[in-house]
Tab-separated table of C-alpha atoms in Angstrom:
chain	number	residue	atom	x	y	z
A	149	UNK	CA	10.215	48.802	-52.515
A	150	UNK	CA	9.830	49.197	-48.564
A	151	UNK	CA	7.391	47.330	-47.083
A	152	UNK	CA	5.453	48.881	-43.730
A	153	UNK	CA	3.907	47.037	-41.259
A	154	UNK	CA	0.877	48.166	-39.554
A	155	UNK	CA	1.284	47.915	-35.477
A	156	UNK	CA	-2.108	47.939	-33.656
A	157	UNK	CA	-2.564	51.342	-31.779
A	158	UNK	CA	-2.918	50.861	-27.938
A	159	UNK	CA	-4.892	53.181	-26.411
A	160	UNK	CA	-6.057	53.539	-22.635
A	161	UNK	CA	-9.690	52.464	-23.310
A	162	UNK	CA	-8.357	49.270	-24.714
A	163	UNK	CA	-6.057	48.845	-21.956
A	164	UNK	CA	-8.835	49.337	-19.210
A	165	UNK	CA	-10.766	47.022	-21.190
A	166	UNK	CA	-8.326	44.332	-20.831
A	167	UNK	CA	-7.608	45.211	-17.539
A	168	UNK	CA	-11.472	44.677	-16.389
A	169	UNK	CA	-11.759	41.622	-18.181
A	170	UNK	CA	-8.970	40.160	-16.203
A	171	UNK	CA	-10.341	41.362	-13.253
A	172	UNK	CA	-13.609	39.569	-13.586
A	173	UNK	CA	-12.012	36.423	-14.818
A	174	UNK	CA	-9.792	36.564	-11.786
A	175	UNK	CA	-13.016	37.033	-9.288
A	176	UNK	CA	-15.414	34.731	-11.254
A	177	UNK	CA	-13.035	31.738	-11.166
A	178	UNK	CA	-12.929	31.556	-7.366
A	179	UNK	CA	-16.570	32.107	-7.008
A	180	UNK	CA	-17.352	29.359	-9.646
A	181	UNK	CA	-15.202	26.798	-7.570
A	182	UNK	CA	-16.861	27.827	-4.470
A	183	UNK	CA	-20.493	27.488	-5.943
A	184	UNK	CA	-19.435	24.108	-7.458
A	185	UNK	CA	-18.257	22.817	-3.922
A	186	UNK	CA	-21.367	24.284	-2.370
A	187	UNK	CA	-23.582	22.584	-4.807
A	188	UNK	CA	-21.708	19.151	-3.986
A	189	UNK	CA	-21.901	19.457	-0.429
A	190	UNK	CA	-25.596	19.424	-0.535
A	191	UNK	CA	-25.871	17.360	-3.545
A	192	UNK	CA	-24.139	14.554	-1.561
A	193	UNK	CA	-25.394	15.417	1.738
A	194	UNK	CA	-21.870	15.726	3.245
A	195	UNK	CA	-22.949	16.990	6.732
A	196	UNK	CA	-24.941	13.863	7.254
A	197	UNK	CA	-22.031	11.667	6.297
A	198	UNK	CA	-19.908	13.968	8.488
A	199	UNK	CA	-22.239	13.019	11.346
A	200	UNK	CA	-22.419	9.355	10.636
A	201	UNK	CA	-18.291	9.117	10.358
A	202	UNK	CA	-16.469	7.425	13.224
A	203	UNK	CA	-13.061	8.944	13.428
A	204	UNK	CA	-11.893	6.250	16.216
A	205	UNK	CA	-12.560	3.441	13.889
A	206	UNK	CA	-10.374	5.283	11.332
A	207	UNK	CA	-7.583	5.523	13.866
A	208	UNK	CA	-7.955	1.950	14.657
A	209	UNK	CA	-7.718	1.069	11.034
A	210	UNK	CA	-4.708	3.359	10.524
A	211	UNK	CA	-2.857	1.856	13.660
A	212	UNK	CA	-3.447	-1.775	12.454
A	213	UNK	CA	-1.657	-0.821	9.038
A	214	UNK	CA	1.522	0.268	10.694
A	215	UNK	CA	1.830	-2.097	13.553
A	216	UNK	CA	0.666	-5.388	14.740
A	217	UNK	CA	-0.402	-6.620	18.206
A	218	UNK	CA	0.255	-9.473	20.463
A	219	UNK	CA	-2.663	-11.269	22.251
A	220	UNK	CA	-2.462	-12.426	25.727
A	221	UNK	CA	-5.761	-14.544	25.858
A	222	UNK	CA	-7.240	-16.755	28.615
A	223	UNK	CA	-9.964	-19.250	27.707
A	224	UNK	CA	-12.194	-20.560	30.239
A	225	UNK	CA	-13.139	-23.756	28.233
A	226	UNK	CA	-9.732	-24.904	28.206
A	227	UNK	CA	-8.416	-23.101	31.165
A	228	UNK	CA	-4.893	-22.012	29.492
A	229	UNK	CA	-3.391	-18.616	28.752
A	230	UNK	CA	-1.899	-18.328	25.060
A	231	UNK	CA	0.096	-15.305	24.057
A	232	UNK	CA	0.511	-14.865	20.250
A	233	UNK	CA	1.020	-12.614	17.714
A	234	UNK	CA	-2.266	-11.780	15.445
A	235	UNK	CA	-2.940	-13.439	12.500
A	236	UNK	CA	-0.217	-15.774	12.620
A	237	UNK	CA	-1.277	-19.706	13.192
A	238	UNK	CA	1.921	-20.625	14.448
A	239	UNK	CA	3.306	-17.535	16.088
A	240	UNK	CA	2.413	-18.675	19.382
A	241	UNK	CA	5.016	-18.482	22.480
A	242	UNK	CA	6.002	-21.294	24.313
A	243	UNK	CA	4.891	-20.932	28.054
A	244	UNK	CA	8.711	-20.748	29.031
A	245	UNK	CA	9.682	-18.268	26.214
A	246	UNK	CA	7.013	-15.405	26.645
A	247	UNK	CA	7.757	-11.702	26.225
A	248	UNK	CA	9.043	-10.055	29.050
A	249	UNK	CA	6.149	-8.132	29.465
A	250	UNK	CA	3.898	-10.889	30.373
A	251	UNK	CA	4.420	-13.194	33.578
A	252	UNK	CA	2.776	-16.227	33.756
A	253	UNK	CA	1.655	-18.266	37.032
A	254	UNK	CA	-0.049	-21.180	35.800
A	255	UNK	CA	-3.666	-19.959	34.991
A	256	UNK	CA	-3.022	-16.701	36.229
A	257	UNK	CA	-1.109	-13.920	34.396
A	258	UNK	CA	0.408	-10.337	35.020
A	259	UNK	CA	0.758	-8.123	32.132
A	260	UNK	CA	2.667	-4.950	31.931
A	261	UNK	CA	1.458	-2.737	29.019
A	262	UNK	CA	3.803	0.113	29.662
A	263	UNK	CA	3.181	3.888	30.772
A	264	UNK	CA	1.884	2.614	34.162
A	265	UNK	CA	-0.964	0.393	32.467
A	266	UNK	CA	-1.211	-2.923	34.213
A	267	UNK	CA	-3.438	-5.711	34.100
A	268	UNK	CA	-3.583	-8.763	36.350
A	269	UNK	CA	-5.762	-11.798	35.589
A	270	UNK	CA	-6.890	-13.917	38.524
A	271	UNK	CA	-8.975	-16.936	37.416
A	272	UNK	CA	-12.034	-15.369	35.744
A	273	UNK	CA	-11.254	-11.848	36.973
A	274	UNK	CA	-9.115	-8.933	35.502
A	275	UNK	CA	-7.810	-6.263	37.169
A	276	UNK	CA	-6.808	-3.318	34.933
A	277	UNK	CA	-5.119	-0.345	36.569
A	278	UNK	CA	-5.315	2.850	34.549
A	279	UNK	CA	-3.089	5.868	35.640
A	280	UNK	CA	-5.214	8.893	36.111
A	281	UNK	CA	-8.785	6.919	36.144
A	282	UNK	CA	-8.201	3.956	38.782
A	283	UNK	CA	-8.901	0.123	39.010
A	284	UNK	CA	-11.356	-1.532	36.759
A	285	UNK	CA	-12.532	-4.765	38.333
A	286	UNK	CA	-14.413	-7.310	35.559
A	287	UNK	CA	-15.541	-10.812	36.345
A	288	UNK	CA	-16.701	-13.327	33.934
A	289	UNK	CA	-20.100	-15.087	34.892
A	290	UNK	CA	-22.121	-17.544	33.163
A	291	UNK	CA	-24.357	-14.865	31.998
A	292	UNK	CA	-21.874	-12.070	30.814
A	293	UNK	CA	-19.618	-9.710	32.737
A	294	UNK	CA	-19.754	-8.121	36.072
A	295	UNK	CA	-17.762	-4.716	36.138
A	296	UNK	CA	-16.743	-2.293	39.037
A	297	UNK	CA	-15.512	0.915	37.778
A	298	UNK	CA	-14.240	3.855	39.870
A	299	UNK	CA	-16.360	6.680	41.058
A	300	UNK	CA	-17.066	9.354	38.805
A	301	UNK	CA	-18.300	9.687	35.190
A	302	UNK	CA	-17.298	6.521	32.693
A	303	UNK	CA	-15.017	7.803	30.062
A	304	UNK	CA	-15.849	7.055	26.152
A	305	UNK	CA	-13.228	4.550	26.057
A	306	UNK	CA	-14.805	2.380	28.643
A	307	UNK	CA	-17.576	0.337	26.818
A	308	UNK	CA	-19.554	-1.587	29.703
A	309	UNK	CA	-22.270	-3.883	28.734
A	310	UNK	CA	-23.654	-6.747	30.533
A	311	UNK	CA	-22.385	-9.333	28.002
A	312	UNK	CA	-18.949	-7.625	27.146
A	313	UNK	CA	-16.557	-5.351	28.649
A	314	UNK	CA	-14.284	-3.222	26.262
A	315	UNK	CA	-11.635	-0.828	27.692
A	316	UNK	CA	-9.299	1.195	25.301
A	317	UNK	CA	-7.398	3.955	27.114
A	318	UNK	CA	-5.212	4.208	24.578
A	319	UNK	CA	-4.817	3.104	20.838
A	320	UNK	CA	-2.179	0.696	21.734
A	321	UNK	CA	-3.559	-0.993	24.934
A	322	UNK	CA	-6.900	-2.923	25.218
A	323	UNK	CA	-8.637	-5.264	27.386
A	324	UNK	CA	-11.930	-7.157	26.472
A	325	UNK	CA	-14.188	-9.851	28.562
A	326	UNK	CA	-16.835	-11.818	27.850
A	327	UNK	CA	-18.351	-14.684	29.481
A	328	UNK	CA	-16.078	-17.200	27.602
A	329	UNK	CA	-12.411	-15.354	27.757
A	330	UNK	CA	-9.967	-12.345	28.926
A	331	UNK	CA	-8.311	-10.815	26.021
A	332	UNK	CA	-5.414	-8.393	26.093
A	333	UNK	CA	-4.211	-6.558	23.049
A	334	UNK	CA	-0.494	-5.049	23.079
A	335	UNK	CA	0.356	-3.200	20.112
A	336	UNK	CA	3.835	-2.789	18.699
A	337	UNK	CA	5.212	-0.647	15.755
A	338	UNK	CA	6.045	-2.477	12.736
A	339	UNK	CA	4.706	-5.122	10.449
A	340	UNK	CA	4.591	-8.859	12.469
A	341	UNK	CA	7.236	-11.213	11.374
A	342	UNK	CA	8.467	-8.784	8.354
A	343	UNK	CA	12.221	-9.534	8.670
A	344	UNK	CA	12.263	-13.410	9.704
A	345	UNK	CA	9.615	-15.880	10.506
A	346	UNK	CA	8.556	-16.767	14.227
A	347	UNK	CA	10.306	-19.898	14.407
A	348	UNK	CA	13.701	-18.530	13.063
A	349	UNK	CA	16.207	-18.503	15.315
A	350	UNK	CA	16.694	-14.624	14.289
A	351	UNK	CA	13.350	-13.509	15.402
A	352	UNK	CA	13.740	-10.916	17.781
A	353	UNK	CA	17.362	-10.117	17.498
A	354	UNK	CA	18.333	-6.320	17.431
A	355	UNK	CA	20.159	-4.668	14.981
A	356	UNK	CA	23.545	-4.684	17.400
A	357	UNK	CA	23.016	-8.622	17.563
A	358	UNK	CA	22.814	-8.933	13.827
A	359	UNK	CA	25.948	-7.035	13.451
A	360	UNK	CA	27.627	-9.014	16.102
A	361	UNK	CA	26.432	-12.468	14.681
A	362	UNK	CA	27.499	-11.356	10.845
A	363	UNK	CA	31.106	-10.919	12.277
A	364	UNK	CA	30.975	-13.961	14.362
A	365	UNK	CA	33.245	-16.985	13.369
A	366	UNK	CA	30.452	-19.463	14.998
A	367	UNK	CA	28.017	-20.397	12.636
A	368	UNK	CA	24.445	-20.928	13.273
A	369	UNK	CA	23.989	-23.100	10.131
A	370	UNK	CA	27.183	-25.158	9.042
A	371	UNK	CA	26.254	-24.638	5.458
A	372	UNK	CA	26.183	-20.961	5.370
A	373	UNK	CA	28.168	-17.973	6.902
A	374	UNK	CA	26.406	-16.177	9.260
A	375	UNK	CA	26.006	-13.207	7.098
A	376	UNK	CA	24.421	-15.366	4.251
A	377	UNK	CA	22.264	-17.402	6.612
A	378	UNK	CA	20.630	-13.823	7.521
A	379	UNK	CA	19.975	-13.128	3.988
A	380	UNK	CA	18.793	-16.511	3.139
A	381	UNK	CA	16.248	-16.397	6.371
A	382	UNK	CA	15.248	-12.858	5.144
A	383	UNK	CA	14.629	-14.289	1.593
A	384	UNK	CA	12.736	-17.228	2.341
A	385	UNK	CA	10.638	-16.009	5.141
A	386	UNK	CA	7.307	-17.782	4.487
A	387	UNK	CA	4.945	-15.250	5.534
A	388	UNK	CA	6.189	-12.327	3.391
A	389	UNK	CA	8.030	-14.092	0.561
A	390	UNK	CA	10.391	-11.535	-0.020
A	391	UNK	CA	12.666	-13.701	-2.227
A	392	UNK	CA	9.512	-14.495	-4.625
A	393	UNK	CA	8.605	-10.900	-4.538
A	394	UNK	CA	12.065	-9.702	-5.677
A	395	UNK	CA	12.103	-12.236	-8.516
A	396	UNK	CA	8.546	-11.189	-9.519
A	397	UNK	CA	9.825	-7.585	-9.572
A	398	UNK	CA	12.939	-8.194	-11.633
A	399	UNK	CA	10.863	-10.078	-14.057
A	400	UNK	CA	8.570	-7.211	-14.373
A	401	UNK	CA	11.150	-4.738	-14.802
A	402	UNK	CA	12.884	-7.126	-17.511
A	403	UNK	CA	9.296	-7.820	-19.343
A	404	UNK	CA	8.985	-4.038	-19.572
A	405	UNK	CA	12.375	-3.345	-20.969
A	406	UNK	CA	12.240	-6.428	-23.661
A	407	UNK	CA	8.619	-5.588	-24.765
A	408	UNK	CA	9.683	-1.675	-25.253
A	409	UNK	CA	13.000	-2.672	-27.367
A	410	UNK	CA	10.946	-5.056	-29.324
A	411	UNK	CA	8.551	-2.471	-30.130
A	412	UNK	CA	11.234	-0.176	-30.887
A	413	UNK	CA	12.765	-2.469	-33.259
A	414	UNK	CA	9.714	-3.230	-35.184
A	415	UNK	CA	7.828	0.303	-34.981
A	416	UNK	CA	11.081	2.428	-36.731
A	417	UNK	CA	11.097	0.499	-39.825
A	418	UNK	CA	7.323	0.193	-40.363
A	419	UNK	CA	7.076	3.907	-39.385
A	420	UNK	CA	8.888	4.380	-42.559
A	421	UNK	CA	6.476	2.523	-44.397
A	422	UNK	CA	3.633	4.909	-43.085
A	423	UNK	CA	5.289	7.924	-43.993
A	424	UNK	CA	3.888	9.570	-46.929
A	425	UNK	CA	7.475	11.378	-48.028
A	426	UNK	CA	9.268	7.980	-47.868
A	427	UNK	CA	6.534	5.193	-49.245
A	428	UNK	CA	4.679	6.446	-52.642
A	429	UNK	CA	2.460	3.573	-52.423
A	430	UNK	CA	-0.862	4.718	-50.932
A	431	UNK	CA	-2.067	1.389	-50.155
A	432	UNK	CA	1.201	0.255	-48.204
A	433	UNK	CA	0.903	3.380	-46.197
A	434	UNK	CA	-2.777	2.750	-45.583
A	435	UNK	CA	-2.268	-0.692	-44.616
A	436	UNK	CA	0.481	-0.161	-42.161
A	437	UNK	CA	-1.281	2.801	-40.462
A	438	UNK	CA	-3.902	0.542	-39.974
A	439	UNK	CA	-1.778	-1.986	-38.623
A	440	UNK	CA	-0.611	0.807	-36.157
A	441	UNK	CA	-4.302	1.479	-35.109
A	442	UNK	CA	-5.135	-2.095	-34.664
A	443	UNK	CA	-2.090	-2.963	-32.397
A	444	UNK	CA	-2.421	-0.067	-30.240
A	445	UNK	CA	-6.667	0.043	-30.232
A	446	UNK	CA	-6.459	-3.508	-28.431
A	447	UNK	CA	-5.818	-3.162	-24.506
A	448	UNK	CA	-2.689	-4.454	-23.543
A	449	UNK	CA	-4.619	-6.886	-20.964
A	450	UNK	CA	-6.340	-8.295	-24.166
A	451	UNK	CA	-3.096	-9.195	-25.768
A	452	UNK	CA	-1.849	-10.670	-22.558
A	453	UNK	CA	-5.022	-12.839	-22.369
A	454	UNK	CA	-4.449	-13.842	-26.006
A	455	UNK	CA	-0.910	-14.714	-25.331
A	456	UNK	CA	-1.513	-16.668	-21.968
A	457	UNK	CA	-3.658	-19.322	-24.208
A	458	UNK	CA	-0.618	-19.609	-26.491
A	459	UNK	CA	2.286	-19.521	-24.205
A	460	UNK	CA	0.572	-19.722	-20.679
A	461	UNK	CA	1.678	-17.370	-17.722
A	462	UNK	CA	5.171	-16.205	-17.596
A	463	UNK	CA	7.481	-13.192	-18.389
A	464	UNK	CA	6.910	-13.929	-22.206
A	465	UNK	CA	3.647	-13.414	-22.116
A	466	UNK	CA	4.105	-10.048	-20.510
A	467	UNK	CA	6.870	-9.164	-23.059
A	468	UNK	CA	4.804	-9.738	-26.017
A	469	UNK	CA	1.788	-8.016	-24.970
A	470	UNK	CA	4.007	-5.032	-24.459
A	471	UNK	CA	5.755	-5.390	-27.776
A	472	UNK	CA	2.330	-5.610	-29.404
A	473	UNK	CA	0.703	-2.681	-27.794
A	474	UNK	CA	3.689	-0.468	-27.828
A	475	UNK	CA	4.707	-1.024	-31.486
A	476	UNK	CA	1.402	0.667	-32.504
A	477	UNK	CA	2.055	3.532	-30.331
A	478	UNK	CA	5.801	4.138	-31.163
A	479	UNK	CA	4.867	3.759	-34.853
A	480	UNK	CA	2.445	6.436	-34.382
A	481	UNK	CA	4.890	8.528	-32.417
A	482	UNK	CA	8.173	8.091	-34.450
A	483	UNK	CA	8.774	11.503	-36.462
A	484	UNK	CA	8.148	10.726	-40.241
A	485	UNK	CA	11.319	10.615	-42.095
A	486	UNK	CA	12.361	13.006	-44.742
A	487	UNK	CA	13.518	12.503	-47.976
A	488	UNK	CA	17.315	13.604	-48.806
A	489	UNK	CA	17.487	15.461	-52.055
A	490	UNK	CA	20.244	15.117	-54.139
A	491	UNK	CA	21.826	18.305	-53.349
A	492	UNK	CA	21.917	17.418	-49.659
A	493	UNK	CA	23.188	14.049	-50.461
A	494	UNK	CA	26.283	15.619	-52.404
A	495	UNK	CA	26.694	17.866	-49.623
A	496	UNK	CA	26.661	15.033	-47.012
């Protein structure tokens, strides 16, 4: 007996209908997206938000995230100059060991910000020489700040106020003056003291100096070879705590591995009990499946809070929380085992 299959008849009209339907879909989908974007533009009043935006502040925040700044500050109440890295309590340079771009002369200073930008501090007066603009003279008084600017229009990066002068010709160069202090900001790429603490003998060394030091037989610390001393100083950095971070990362990876392996160890045999073609008891199958639902239904964070009460903070708590949650998940995802028939068993 011959079996015949009916194939659909493709007519030109049917083809044209399909092409026209796809053309409409191709045209309507972008229009729908544009309509939605237009709706959100007016619904959230994006034009007003853009008018209030301050791109210069965003640029400053972006600069602060990838660079650090060194402050040269003269406080009039104490009458002293201080050169320090911002954000570090102990990162203040000694008067005889300031960076080479700062020259101290008693209570006065000369600061070279690079690219021709220089600032001279003389008493309560600061002279800011800006290439292409001129010399700004600002003097702190009891009432505020007296400022003398070069002739012509005042640039946007010069903010003159009777109480404060703020000059920022570039993102990495800034001068602020109030009646109480003169402050200079000089930015440098990189995070402050990321490699070594400020008071470390390795602070400020170049890559070539590190290479020469690692190969040198003269030890900085008699208890360590120079190479291990460099590693020790890096890992024990009190500001960034690289050693503690590496240990925490290793513990996190080990918690994930141990928790997942434990879940697989218990989830696989339990998956047999939940399989209809392996466990004939409906009650046992139902109980095992509801156990899986219960384990994965409770969030991992909730499990960790429960185990914290029992075992305290530590890797064991995290591993158990992962194991309980993943046991329910893997028990659901494991393929249901198949029964092996007598014939297949003999063939095997």
